[in-house]
Amino acid sequence: MESVWTPPMLIFNSIASHSAESPLQPGASKVAVNQDGSAQIQTSLLHSTTCDINLRAFPFDSHVCVVIFASQGLRSDIFKFEPAQVLSLDDTYPQWLLTALSADAVEESDQLHNETFSFLNVRFTLERLPDFFLRMVAAPLQLLNALALITFLIPLKSGERVSSCLSLVLGQTVFHIIIADILPRTSRADSEPILINFVLSSFLNLVCITAGSAMTVNLSFQSWRIRNRTSRYIVFHVLAAIALMKLPQSRCKNDASQVEKMSRKECKQDEVEKSSDIPLDTGDLSSPREEMTDMEFLAACLDRIFSFCALIAFLLPNIAAFEIVKNSLRIMVR
């Protein structure tokens, strides 16, 4: 037998430039003819097909894709797909795991010509292997976020707070440029990956920490005195209560009743005394302590409030991306 007739077929959902060509290529196909007249076709093919995916759970996403084989112009009474056992080769792709593979035949009618055609749907499930993205993206981000919170332990007047925050911003910017090529690109609102939102929220949190640190460091070096009674009450009572700060021991009594009785003359006299070299706190002459100015106290209150807000801004994305955080911690510990 010199030649065997093979049915004309095509991949219905192919996006290749040669999608109209039959996947049964003569040079890559083998036909085995049995004694009962049946024939088995073995062929290899490499085609690009469409698959509707949702990246919301990236990198823990899994997708069900279908390759649709169709008879090219042959009615179902002439040619019909009858799937048998579906076999797959060993899965060696480093990013995906093939978890399911099946095939089923369906028949669809052409209402215009009153004809029925046979289709073969090869359905397979791919599950993404997330460890690479956890090591390269999630785990480093967790460490950068932890370093951003640790910057609040640096004293405001040490001169290193803002420079440390700017170094972290620069480092995370370079990190984003590096990982941009390995993250999926999508602009669909219903398919935004949690990991990309986690990356964006981490960067915004770090930028806010840098801006807040720059403001509090600037305030801590100011020598202004708060004169307005309402402003003093807000700073020394409201902000102090929110920040859980103890009131400074100043020569001008700062409780609510005595602040209202304080006169400008007493405040000016107090400023003159503060400018002298004699320590105000004489309880321990061996270790004199400088008194905190109004701006230093305001900066300390705002700095503590910013640290609380930064901690909340750090925890909220971690709660939203709990699966990513849990597995990234597992990667770091392992």
PDB file of C-alpha atoms in Angstrom, residues 4-301:
ATOM      1  CA  VAL A   4      -3.307   6.025   2.892  1.00  0.00           C
ATOM      2  CA  TRP A   5      -6.042   8.623   2.880  1.00  0.00           C
ATOM      3  CA  THR A   6      -6.066  10.812   5.972  1.00  0.00           C
ATOM      4  CA  PRO A   7      -9.027  13.037   6.823  1.00  0.00           C
ATOM      5  CA  PRO A   8      -8.551  16.792   6.427  1.00  0.00           C
ATOM      6  CA  MET A   9      -8.527  18.379   9.872  1.00  0.00           C
ATOM      7  CA  LEU A  10      -7.657  21.715  11.415  1.00  0.00           C
ATOM      8  CA  ILE A  11      -7.237  23.204  14.869  1.00  0.00           C
ATOM      9  CA  PHE A  12     -10.357  25.332  15.281  1.00  0.00           C
ATOM     10  CA  ASN A  13      -8.975  27.796  17.880  1.00  0.00           C
ATOM     11  CA  SER A  14      -5.472  28.148  16.440  1.00  0.00           C
ATOM     12  CA  ILE A  15      -3.880  31.580  16.245  1.00  0.00           C
ATOM     13  CA  ALA A  16      -0.933  30.551  14.104  1.00  0.00           C
ATOM     14  CA  SER A  17      -0.397  32.092  10.695  1.00  0.00           C
ATOM     15  CA  HIS A  18      -0.945  28.673   9.087  1.00  0.00           C
ATOM     16  CA  SER A  19      -4.093  27.906  11.095  1.00  0.00           C
ATOM     17  CA  ALA A  20      -5.993  26.777   7.992  1.00  0.00           C
ATOM     18  CA  GLU A  21      -3.472  24.020   7.339  1.00  0.00           C
ATOM     19  CA  SER A  22      -4.079  20.502   8.552  1.00  0.00           C
ATOM     20  CA  PRO A  23      -2.142  19.543  11.713  1.00  0.00           C
ATOM     21  CA  LEU A  24      -1.479  16.131  10.088  1.00  0.00           C
ATOM     22  CA  GLN A  25       1.743  16.901   8.270  1.00  0.00           C
ATOM     23  CA  PRO A  26       2.849  14.164   5.814  1.00  0.00           C
ATOM     24  CA  GLY A  27       6.449  14.189   6.935  1.00  0.00           C
ATOM     25  CA  ALA A  28       5.606  13.971  10.663  1.00  0.00           C
ATOM     26  CA  SER A  29       2.655  11.550  10.560  1.00  0.00           C
ATOM     27  CA  LYS A  30       2.576   7.765  10.702  1.00  0.00           C
ATOM     28  CA  VAL A  31      -0.417   5.574   9.910  1.00  0.00           C
ATOM     29  CA  ALA A  32      -0.843   2.021  11.221  1.00  0.00           C
ATOM     30  CA  VAL A  33      -3.428  -0.078   9.333  1.00  0.00           C
ATOM     31  CA  ASN A  34      -4.905  -2.976  11.332  1.00  0.00           C
ATOM     32  CA  GLN A  35      -6.255  -6.275   9.970  1.00  0.00           C
ATOM     33  CA  ASP A  36      -9.846  -5.222  10.650  1.00  0.00           C
ATOM     34  CA  GLY A  37      -9.448  -2.226   8.387  1.00  0.00           C
ATOM     35  CA  SER A  38      -9.092   0.364  11.153  1.00  0.00           C
ATOM     36  CA  ALA A  39      -6.245   2.827  11.028  1.00  0.00           C
ATOM     37  CA  GLN A  40      -4.348   4.706  13.713  1.00  0.00           C
ATOM     38  CA  ILE A  41      -2.635   7.999  13.008  1.00  0.00           C
ATOM     39  CA  GLN A  42       0.344   9.192  15.060  1.00  0.00           C
ATOM     40  CA  THR A  43       1.604  12.710  14.509  1.00  0.00           C
ATOM     41  CA  SER A  44       3.475  15.461  16.303  1.00  0.00           C
ATOM     42  CA  LEU A  45       2.452  19.098  16.117  1.00  0.00           C
ATOM     43  CA  LEU A  46       3.353  22.464  17.599  1.00  0.00           C
ATOM     44  CA  HIS A  47       0.594  25.067  17.398  1.00  0.00           C
ATOM     45  CA  SER A  48      -0.424  28.240  19.205  1.00  0.00           C
ATOM     46  CA  THR A  49      -4.007  28.318  20.468  1.00  0.00           C
ATOM     47  CA  THR A  50      -6.109  30.711  22.493  1.00  0.00           C
ATOM     48  CA  CYS A  51      -6.881  30.141  26.173  1.00  0.00           C
ATOM     49  CA  ASP A  52      -8.904  32.502  28.334  1.00  0.00           C
ATOM     50  CA  ILE A  53      -7.031  32.861  31.644  1.00  0.00           C
ATOM     51  CA  ASN A  54      -7.541  34.836  34.840  1.00  0.00           C
ATOM     52  CA  LEU A  55      -4.378  35.988  36.611  1.00  0.00           C
ATOM     53  CA  ARG A  56      -6.096  37.138  39.792  1.00  0.00           C
ATOM     54  CA  ALA A  57      -4.499  34.395  41.909  1.00  0.00           C
ATOM     55  CA  PHE A  58      -1.026  34.707  40.328  1.00  0.00           C
ATOM     56  CA  PRO A  59       1.370  32.996  41.125  1.00  0.00           C
ATOM     57  CA  PHE A  60      -1.021  30.346  42.518  1.00  0.00           C
ATOM     58  CA  ASP A  61      -3.204  30.298  39.414  1.00  0.00           C
ATOM     59  CA  SER A  62      -4.365  27.291  37.426  1.00  0.00           C
ATOM     60  CA  HIS A  63      -6.021  27.330  34.013  1.00  0.00           C
ATOM     61  CA  VAL A  64      -8.160  24.977  31.968  1.00  0.00           C
ATOM     62  CA  CYS A  65      -7.345  25.183  28.267  1.00  0.00           C
ATOM     63  CA  VAL A  66      -8.916  23.415  25.301  1.00  0.00           C
ATOM     64  CA  VAL A  67      -7.502  22.520  21.894  1.00  0.00           C
ATOM     65  CA  ILE A  68     -10.384  22.028  19.432  1.00  0.00           C
ATOM     66  CA  PHE A  69      -9.851  19.731  16.445  1.00  0.00           C
ATOM     67  CA  ALA A  70     -12.420  20.023  13.646  1.00  0.00           C
ATOM     68  CA  SER A  71     -13.056  18.133  10.443  1.00  0.00           C
ATOM     69  CA  GLN A  72     -12.452  20.342   7.454  1.00  0.00           C
ATOM     70  CA  GLY A  73     -15.701  20.222   5.504  1.00  0.00           C
ATOM     71  CA  LEU A  74     -16.552  16.564   6.296  1.00  0.00           C
ATOM     72  CA  ARG A  75     -19.961  15.849   7.781  1.00  0.00           C
ATOM     73  CA  SER A  76     -20.256  13.717  10.882  1.00  0.00           C
ATOM     74  CA  ASP A  77     -21.815  10.853   8.902  1.00  0.00           C
ATOM     75  CA  ILE A  78     -18.596  10.653   6.869  1.00  0.00           C
ATOM     76  CA  PHE A  79     -16.005  11.477   9.523  1.00  0.00           C
ATOM     77  CA  LYS A  80     -16.505  11.421  13.283  1.00  0.00           C
ATOM     78  CA  PHE A  81     -14.056  11.827  16.163  1.00  0.00           C
ATOM     79  CA  GLU A  82     -14.083   8.975  18.676  1.00  0.00           C
ATOM     80  CA  PRO A  83     -11.623   9.691  21.493  1.00  0.00           C
ATOM     81  CA  ALA A  84     -10.000   6.802  23.292  1.00  0.00           C
ATOM     82  CA  GLN A  85      -7.345   6.934  25.978  1.00  0.00           C
ATOM     83  CA  VAL A  86      -5.423  10.198  26.104  1.00  0.00           C
ATOM     84  CA  LEU A  87      -1.755   9.895  26.970  1.00  0.00           C
ATOM     85  CA  SER A  88       0.719  12.626  27.861  1.00  0.00           C
ATOM     86  CA  LEU A  89       4.480  12.707  27.990  1.00  0.00           C
ATOM     87  CA  ASP A  90       6.415  13.397  31.173  1.00  0.00           C
ATOM     88  CA  ASP A  91       5.929  16.984  32.228  1.00  0.00           C
ATOM     89  CA  THR A  92       9.339  18.661  32.215  1.00  0.00           C
ATOM     90  CA  TYR A  93       8.344  22.315  31.835  1.00  0.00           C
ATOM     91  CA  PRO A  94       9.816  24.206  34.828  1.00  0.00           C
ATOM     92  CA  GLN A  95       6.963  26.721  35.277  1.00  0.00           C
ATOM     93  CA  TRP A  96       3.799  24.651  34.763  1.00  0.00           C
ATOM     94  CA  LEU A  97       2.444  21.362  36.065  1.00  0.00           C
ATOM     95  CA  LEU A  98       0.022  19.361  33.928  1.00  0.00           C
ATOM     96  CA  THR A  99      -2.610  18.137  36.395  1.00  0.00           C
ATOM     97  CA  ALA A 100      -5.389  16.836  34.104  1.00  0.00           C
ATOM     98  CA  LEU A 101      -5.788  15.748  30.488  1.00  0.00           C
ATOM     99  CA  SER A 102      -8.941  14.501  28.778  1.00  0.00           C
ATOM    100  CA  ALA A 103     -10.662  14.428  25.398  1.00  0.00           C
ATOM    101  CA  ASP A 104     -14.313  14.393  24.398  1.00  0.00           C
ATOM    102  CA  ALA A 105     -16.083  14.449  21.037  1.00  0.00           C
ATOM    103  CA  VAL A 106     -19.054  16.693  20.325  1.00  0.00           C
ATOM    104  CA  GLU A 107     -21.250  17.291  17.301  1.00  0.00           C
ATOM    105  CA  GLU A 108     -22.538  20.694  16.278  1.00  0.00           C
ATOM    106  CA  SER A 109     -25.102  21.484  13.617  1.00  0.00           C
ATOM    107  CA  ASP A 110     -24.861  24.068  10.886  1.00  0.00           C
ATOM    108  CA  GLN A 111     -28.375  25.519  10.800  1.00  0.00           C
ATOM    109  CA  LEU A 112     -27.757  27.257   7.497  1.00  0.00           C
ATOM    110  CA  HIS A 113     -26.858  24.121   5.538  1.00  0.00           C
ATOM    111  CA  ASN A 114     -28.571  21.617   7.849  1.00  0.00           C
ATOM    112  CA  GLU A 115     -25.362  19.654   8.317  1.00  0.00           C
ATOM    113  CA  THR A 116     -23.662  18.220  11.391  1.00  0.00           C
ATOM    114  CA  PHE A 117     -19.911  18.274  11.990  1.00  0.00           C
ATOM    115  CA  SER A 118     -17.738  16.495  14.519  1.00  0.00           C
ATOM    116  CA  PHE A 119     -15.321  18.234  16.897  1.00  0.00           C
ATOM    117  CA  LEU A 120     -12.699  16.853  19.268  1.00  0.00           C
ATOM    118  CA  ASN A 121     -11.999  18.866  22.428  1.00  0.00           C
ATOM    119  CA  VAL A 122      -8.680  18.050  24.112  1.00  0.00           C
ATOM    120  CA  ARG A 123      -8.938  19.588  27.568  1.00  0.00           C
ATOM    121  CA  PHE A 124      -5.962  19.998  29.892  1.00  0.00           C
ATOM    122  CA  THR A 125      -5.371  21.767  33.211  1.00  0.00           C
ATOM    123  CA  LEU A 126      -2.147  23.667  33.879  1.00  0.00           C
ATOM    124  CA  GLU A 127      -1.113  24.683  37.379  1.00  0.00           C
ATOM    125  CA  ARG A 128       1.635  27.273  37.822  1.00  0.00           C
ATOM    126  CA  LEU A 129       4.620  26.394  40.006  1.00  0.00           C
ATOM    127  CA  PRO A 130       4.994  29.469  42.280  1.00  0.00           C
ATOM    128  CA  ASP A 131       8.339  28.931  44.030  1.00  0.00           C
ATOM    129  CA  PHE A 132      10.360  30.943  41.498  1.00  0.00           C
ATOM    130  CA  PHE A 133       8.143  34.033  41.871  1.00  0.00           C
ATOM    131  CA  LEU A 134       8.121  33.687  45.656  1.00  0.00           C
ATOM    132  CA  ARG A 135      11.924  33.607  45.780  1.00  0.00           C
ATOM    133  CA  MET A 136      12.479  36.378  43.248  1.00  0.00           C
ATOM    134  CA  VAL A 137       9.617  38.770  44.118  1.00  0.00           C
ATOM    135  CA  ALA A 138       7.638  38.093  47.294  1.00  0.00           C
ATOM    136  CA  ALA A 139      10.472  37.191  49.690  1.00  0.00           C
ATOM    137  CA  PRO A 140      12.718  40.195  48.776  1.00  0.00           C
ATOM    138  CA  LEU A 141       9.714  42.520  49.074  1.00  0.00           C
ATOM    139  CA  GLN A 142       8.998  41.230  52.565  1.00  0.00           C
ATOM    140  CA  LEU A 143      12.578  41.995  53.607  1.00  0.00           C
ATOM    141  CA  LEU A 144      12.452  45.485  52.057  1.00  0.00           C
ATOM    142  CA  ASN A 145       9.196  46.218  53.883  1.00  0.00           C
ATOM    143  CA  ALA A 146      10.720  45.071  57.158  1.00  0.00           C
ATOM    144  CA  LEU A 147      13.725  47.360  56.587  1.00  0.00           C
ATOM    145  CA  ALA A 148      11.349  50.263  55.885  1.00  0.00           C
ATOM    146  CA  LEU A 149       9.710  49.770  59.290  1.00  0.00           C
ATOM    147  CA  ILE A 150      13.077  49.450  61.016  1.00  0.00           C
ATOM    148  CA  THR A 151      14.018  52.949  59.825  1.00  0.00           C
ATOM    149  CA  PHE A 152      11.648  54.351  62.470  1.00  0.00           C
ATOM    150  CA  LEU A 153      14.132  53.115  65.085  1.00  0.00           C
ATOM    151  CA  ILE A 154      16.733  55.553  63.763  1.00  0.00           C
ATOM    152  CA  PRO A 155      16.696  58.764  65.881  1.00  0.00           C
ATOM    153  CA  LEU A 156      15.363  61.813  64.099  1.00  0.00           C
ATOM    154  CA  LYS A 157      18.481  63.905  64.751  1.00  0.00           C
ATOM    155  CA  SER A 158      20.964  61.231  63.794  1.00  0.00           C
ATOM    156  CA  GLY A 159      20.997  62.428  60.180  1.00  0.00           C
ATOM    157  CA  GLU A 160      20.567  58.914  58.761  1.00  0.00           C
ATOM    158  CA  ARG A 161      16.783  58.511  58.698  1.00  0.00           C
ATOM    159  CA  VAL A 162      15.998  60.193  55.370  1.00  0.00           C
ATOM    160  CA  SER A 163      19.097  58.846  53.613  1.00  0.00           C
ATOM    161  CA  SER A 164      18.176  55.297  54.659  1.00  0.00           C
ATOM    162  CA  CYS A 165      14.625  55.707  53.323  1.00  0.00           C
ATOM    163  CA  LEU A 166      15.884  57.170  50.041  1.00  0.00           C
ATOM    164  CA  SER A 167      18.282  54.239  49.666  1.00  0.00           C
ATOM    165  CA  LEU A 168      15.387  51.810  50.114  1.00  0.00           C
ATOM    166  CA  VAL A 169      13.276  53.718  47.549  1.00  0.00           C
ATOM    167  CA  LEU A 170      16.123  53.611  45.039  1.00  0.00           C
ATOM    168  CA  GLY A 171      16.737  49.927  45.724  1.00  0.00           C
ATOM    169  CA  GLN A 172      13.087  49.026  45.304  1.00  0.00           C
ATOM    170  CA  THR A 173      12.881  51.048  42.067  1.00  0.00           C
ATOM    171  CA  VAL A 174      15.786  49.068  40.612  1.00  0.00           C
ATOM    172  CA  PHE A 175      14.139  45.892  41.902  1.00  0.00           C
ATOM    173  CA  HIS A 176      10.914  46.764  40.042  1.00  0.00           C
ATOM    174  CA  ILE A 177      12.833  47.283  36.801  1.00  0.00           C
ATOM    175  CA  ILE A 178      14.428  43.858  37.186  1.00  0.00           C
ATOM    176  CA  ILE A 179      11.233  41.931  37.946  1.00  0.00           C
ATOM    177  CA  ALA A 180       9.093  43.744  35.338  1.00  0.00           C
ATOM    178  CA  ASP A 181       9.994  41.171  32.695  1.00  0.00           C
ATOM    179  CA  ILE A 182       8.997  38.134  34.769  1.00  0.00           C
ATOM    180  CA  LEU A 183       5.599  39.425  35.921  1.00  0.00           C
ATOM    181  CA  PRO A 184       2.501  38.972  33.729  1.00  0.00           C
ATOM    182  CA  ARG A 185       1.191  41.994  31.856  1.00  0.00           C
ATOM    183  CA  THR A 186      -2.530  42.646  32.040  1.00  0.00           C
ATOM    184  CA  SER A 187      -4.746  45.733  32.221  1.00  0.00           C
ATOM    185  CA  ARG A 188      -8.024  43.948  32.909  1.00  0.00           C
ATOM    186  CA  ALA A 189      -9.498  45.066  36.220  1.00  0.00           C
ATOM    187  CA  ASP A 190     -11.001  41.646  36.934  1.00  0.00           C
ATOM    188  CA  SER A 191      -7.669  39.906  36.316  1.00  0.00           C
ATOM    189  CA  GLU A 192      -5.158  42.047  38.198  1.00  0.00           C
ATOM    190  CA  PRO A 193      -2.672  39.729  39.945  1.00  0.00           C
ATOM    191  CA  ILE A 194      -2.527  39.953  43.726  1.00  0.00           C
ATOM    192  CA  LEU A 195       1.265  39.851  43.592  1.00  0.00           C
ATOM    193  CA  ILE A 196       1.451  42.976  41.398  1.00  0.00           C
ATOM    194  CA  ASN A 197      -0.897  44.842  43.749  1.00  0.00           C
ATOM    195  CA  PHE A 198       1.323  43.694  46.618  1.00  0.00           C
ATOM    196  CA  VAL A 199       4.399  45.107  44.831  1.00  0.00           C
ATOM    197  CA  LEU A 200       2.668  48.430  44.175  1.00  0.00           C
ATOM    198  CA  SER A 201       1.354  48.820  47.740  1.00  0.00           C
ATOM    199  CA  SER A 202       4.832  48.074  49.142  1.00  0.00           C
ATOM    200  CA  PHE A 203       6.381  50.790  47.007  1.00  0.00           C
ATOM    201  CA  LEU A 204       3.702  53.355  47.932  1.00  0.00           C
ATOM    202  CA  ASN A 205       4.151  52.535  51.610  1.00  0.00           C
ATOM    203  CA  LEU A 206       7.906  53.086  51.338  1.00  0.00           C
ATOM    204  CA  VAL A 207       7.413  56.424  49.549  1.00  0.00           C
ATOM    205  CA  CYS A 208       5.003  57.589  52.287  1.00  0.00           C
ATOM    206  CA  ILE A 209       7.489  56.544  54.982  1.00  0.00           C
ATOM    207  CA  THR A 210      10.202  58.585  53.243  1.00  0.00           C
ATOM    208  CA  ALA A 211       7.967  61.672  52.956  1.00  0.00           C
ATOM    209  CA  GLY A 212       6.855  61.410  56.592  1.00  0.00           C
ATOM    210  CA  SER A 213      10.435  60.959  57.792  1.00  0.00           C
ATOM    211  CA  ALA A 214      11.590  64.015  55.840  1.00  0.00           C
ATOM    212  CA  MET A 215       8.842  66.118  57.455  1.00  0.00           C
ATOM    213  CA  THR A 216       9.494  64.942  61.017  1.00  0.00           C
ATOM    214  CA  VAL A 217      13.281  65.340  60.665  1.00  0.00           C
ATOM    215  CA  ASN A 218      12.758  68.909  59.420  1.00  0.00           C
ATOM    216  CA  LEU A 219      10.465  69.700  62.366  1.00  0.00           C
ATOM    217  CA  SER A 220      12.895  68.256  64.900  1.00  0.00           C
ATOM    218  CA  PHE A 221      15.551  70.814  63.884  1.00  0.00           C
ATOM    219  CA  GLN A 222      13.195  73.803  64.192  1.00  0.00           C
ATOM    220  CA  SER A 223      13.313  76.033  67.262  1.00  0.00           C
ATOM    221  CA  TRP A 224       9.837  77.547  67.009  1.00  0.00           C
ATOM    222  CA  ARG A 225       7.681  77.749  70.075  1.00  0.00           C
ATOM    223  CA  ILE A 226       3.945  77.082  69.921  1.00  0.00           C
ATOM    224  CA  ARG A 227       2.232  80.236  71.275  1.00  0.00           C
ATOM    225  CA  ASN A 228      -1.412  79.625  70.478  1.00  0.00           C
ATOM    226  CA  ARG A 229      -3.241  78.015  73.379  1.00  0.00           C
ATOM    227  CA  THR A 230      -5.439  75.871  71.152  1.00  0.00           C
ATOM    228  CA  SER A 231      -2.425  74.665  69.198  1.00  0.00           C
ATOM    229  CA  ARG A 232      -0.562  73.822  72.394  1.00  0.00           C
ATOM    230  CA  TYR A 233      -3.522  71.864  73.672  1.00  0.00           C
ATOM    231  CA  ILE A 234      -3.783  69.941  70.390  1.00  0.00           C
ATOM    232  CA  VAL A 235      -0.066  69.151  70.342  1.00  0.00           C
ATOM    233  CA  PHE A 236       0.580  68.420  74.034  1.00  0.00           C
ATOM    234  CA  HIS A 237      -2.681  66.653  74.771  1.00  0.00           C
ATOM    235  CA  VAL A 238      -4.464  65.367  71.660  1.00  0.00           C
ATOM    236  CA  LEU A 239      -1.433  64.310  69.597  1.00  0.00           C
ATOM    237  CA  ALA A 240       0.393  63.137  72.696  1.00  0.00           C
ATOM    238  CA  ALA A 241      -2.547  60.923  73.638  1.00  0.00           C
ATOM    239  CA  ILE A 242      -2.795  59.497  70.104  1.00  0.00           C
ATOM    240  CA  ALA A 243       0.943  58.829  69.960  1.00  0.00           C
ATOM    241  CA  LEU A 244       1.051  57.545  73.566  1.00  0.00           C
ATOM    242  CA  MET A 245       3.747  60.107  74.389  1.00  0.00           C
ATOM    243  CA  LYS A 246       4.498  61.475  77.836  1.00  0.00           C
ATOM    244  CA  LEU A 247       4.314  65.256  78.195  1.00  0.00           C
ATOM    245  CA  PRO A 248       7.720  66.998  78.378  1.00  0.00           C
ATOM    246  CA  GLN A 249       8.837  68.542  81.672  1.00  0.00           C
ATOM    247  CA  SER A 250       8.933  72.226  80.735  1.00  0.00           C
ATOM    248  CA  ARG A 251       9.227  75.306  82.858  1.00  0.00           C
ATOM    249  CA  CYS A 252       5.902  76.499  81.434  1.00  0.00           C
ATOM    250  CA  LYS A 253       3.416  74.027  82.910  1.00  0.00           C
ATOM    251  CA  ASN A 254       1.691  72.254  80.053  1.00  0.00           C
ATOM    252  CA  ASP A 255      -1.401  70.813  81.601  1.00  0.00           C
ATOM    253  CA  ALA A 256      -4.636  72.294  80.293  1.00  0.00           C
ATOM    254  CA  SER A 257      -5.421  74.533  83.262  1.00  0.00           C
ATOM    255  CA  GLN A 258      -1.998  76.121  83.545  1.00  0.00           C
ATOM    256  CA  VAL A 259      -1.507  76.565  79.807  1.00  0.00           C
ATOM    257  CA  GLU A 260      -4.519  78.866  79.768  1.00  0.00           C
ATOM    258  CA  LYS A 261      -3.049  80.942  82.641  1.00  0.00           C
ATOM    259  CA  MET A 262       0.378  81.272  81.059  1.00  0.00           C
ATOM    260  CA  SER A 263       1.282  84.802  80.044  1.00  0.00           C
ATOM    261  CA  ARG A 264       3.568  85.948  77.257  1.00  0.00           C
ATOM    262  CA  LYS A 265       5.961  87.461  79.792  1.00  0.00           C
ATOM    263  CA  GLU A 266       6.439  84.116  81.518  1.00  0.00           C
ATOM    264  CA  CYS A 267       7.002  82.402  78.184  1.00  0.00           C
ATOM    265  CA  LYS A 268       9.648  84.970  77.183  1.00  0.00           C
ATOM    266  CA  GLN A 269      11.351  84.572  80.564  1.00  0.00           C
ATOM    267  CA  ASP A 270      11.220  80.825  80.068  1.00  0.00           C
ATOM    268  CA  GLU A 271      12.889  81.117  76.665  1.00  0.00           C
ATOM    269  CA  VAL A 272      15.687  83.199  78.186  1.00  0.00           C
ATOM    270  CA  GLU A 273      16.256  80.544  80.821  1.00  0.00           C
ATOM    271  CA  LYS A 274      16.259  77.837  78.180  1.00  0.00           C
ATOM    272  CA  SER A 275      18.971  79.626  76.219  1.00  0.00           C
ATOM    273  CA  SER A 276      21.325  79.502  79.225  1.00  0.00           C
ATOM    274  CA  ASP A 277      23.773  76.675  79.730  1.00  0.00           C
ATOM    275  CA  ILE A 278      22.384  75.757  83.143  1.00  0.00           C
ATOM    276  CA  PRO A 279      20.552  72.415  82.895  1.00  0.00           C
ATOM    277  CA  LEU A 280      16.869  72.684  83.787  1.00  0.00           C
ATOM    278  CA  ASP A 281      16.642  69.195  85.228  1.00  0.00           C
ATOM    279  CA  THR A 282      18.785  69.274  88.383  1.00  0.00           C
ATOM    280  CA  GLY A 283      17.606  65.967  89.747  1.00  0.00           C
ATOM    281  CA  ASP A 284      20.768  64.245  88.543  1.00  0.00           C
ATOM    282  CA  LEU A 285      23.737  66.588  88.172  1.00  0.00           C
ATOM    283  CA  SER A 286      26.020  63.819  86.999  1.00  0.00           C
ATOM    284  CA  SER A 287      23.975  63.301  83.781  1.00  0.00           C
ATOM    285  CA  PRO A 288      22.260  66.546  82.748  1.00  0.00           C
ATOM    286  CA  ARG A 289      19.431  66.203  80.242  1.00  0.00           C
ATOM    287  CA  GLU A 290      18.454  68.747  77.620  1.00  0.00           C
ATOM    288  CA  GLU A 291      14.832  69.740  77.594  1.00  0.00           C
ATOM    289  CA  MET A 292      12.734  68.821  74.521  1.00  0.00           C
ATOM    290  CA  THR A 293      11.545  71.831  72.536  1.00  0.00           C
ATOM    291  CA  ASP A 294       8.013  72.201  71.252  1.00  0.00           C
ATOM    292  CA  MET A 295       8.984  71.286  67.679  1.00  0.00           C
ATOM    293  CA  GLU A 296      10.969  68.261  68.847  1.00  0.00           C
ATOM    294  CA  PHE A 297       7.980  67.044  70.818  1.00  0.00           C
ATOM    295  CA  LEU A 298       5.672  67.638  67.833  1.00  0.00           C
ATOM    296  CA  ALA A 299       8.093  65.777  65.555  1.00  0.00           C
ATOM    297  CA  ALA A 300       8.295  62.880  68.014  1.00  0.00           C
ATOM    298  CA  CYS A 301       4.482  62.638  68.196  1.00  0.00           C
TER     299      CYS A 301
END
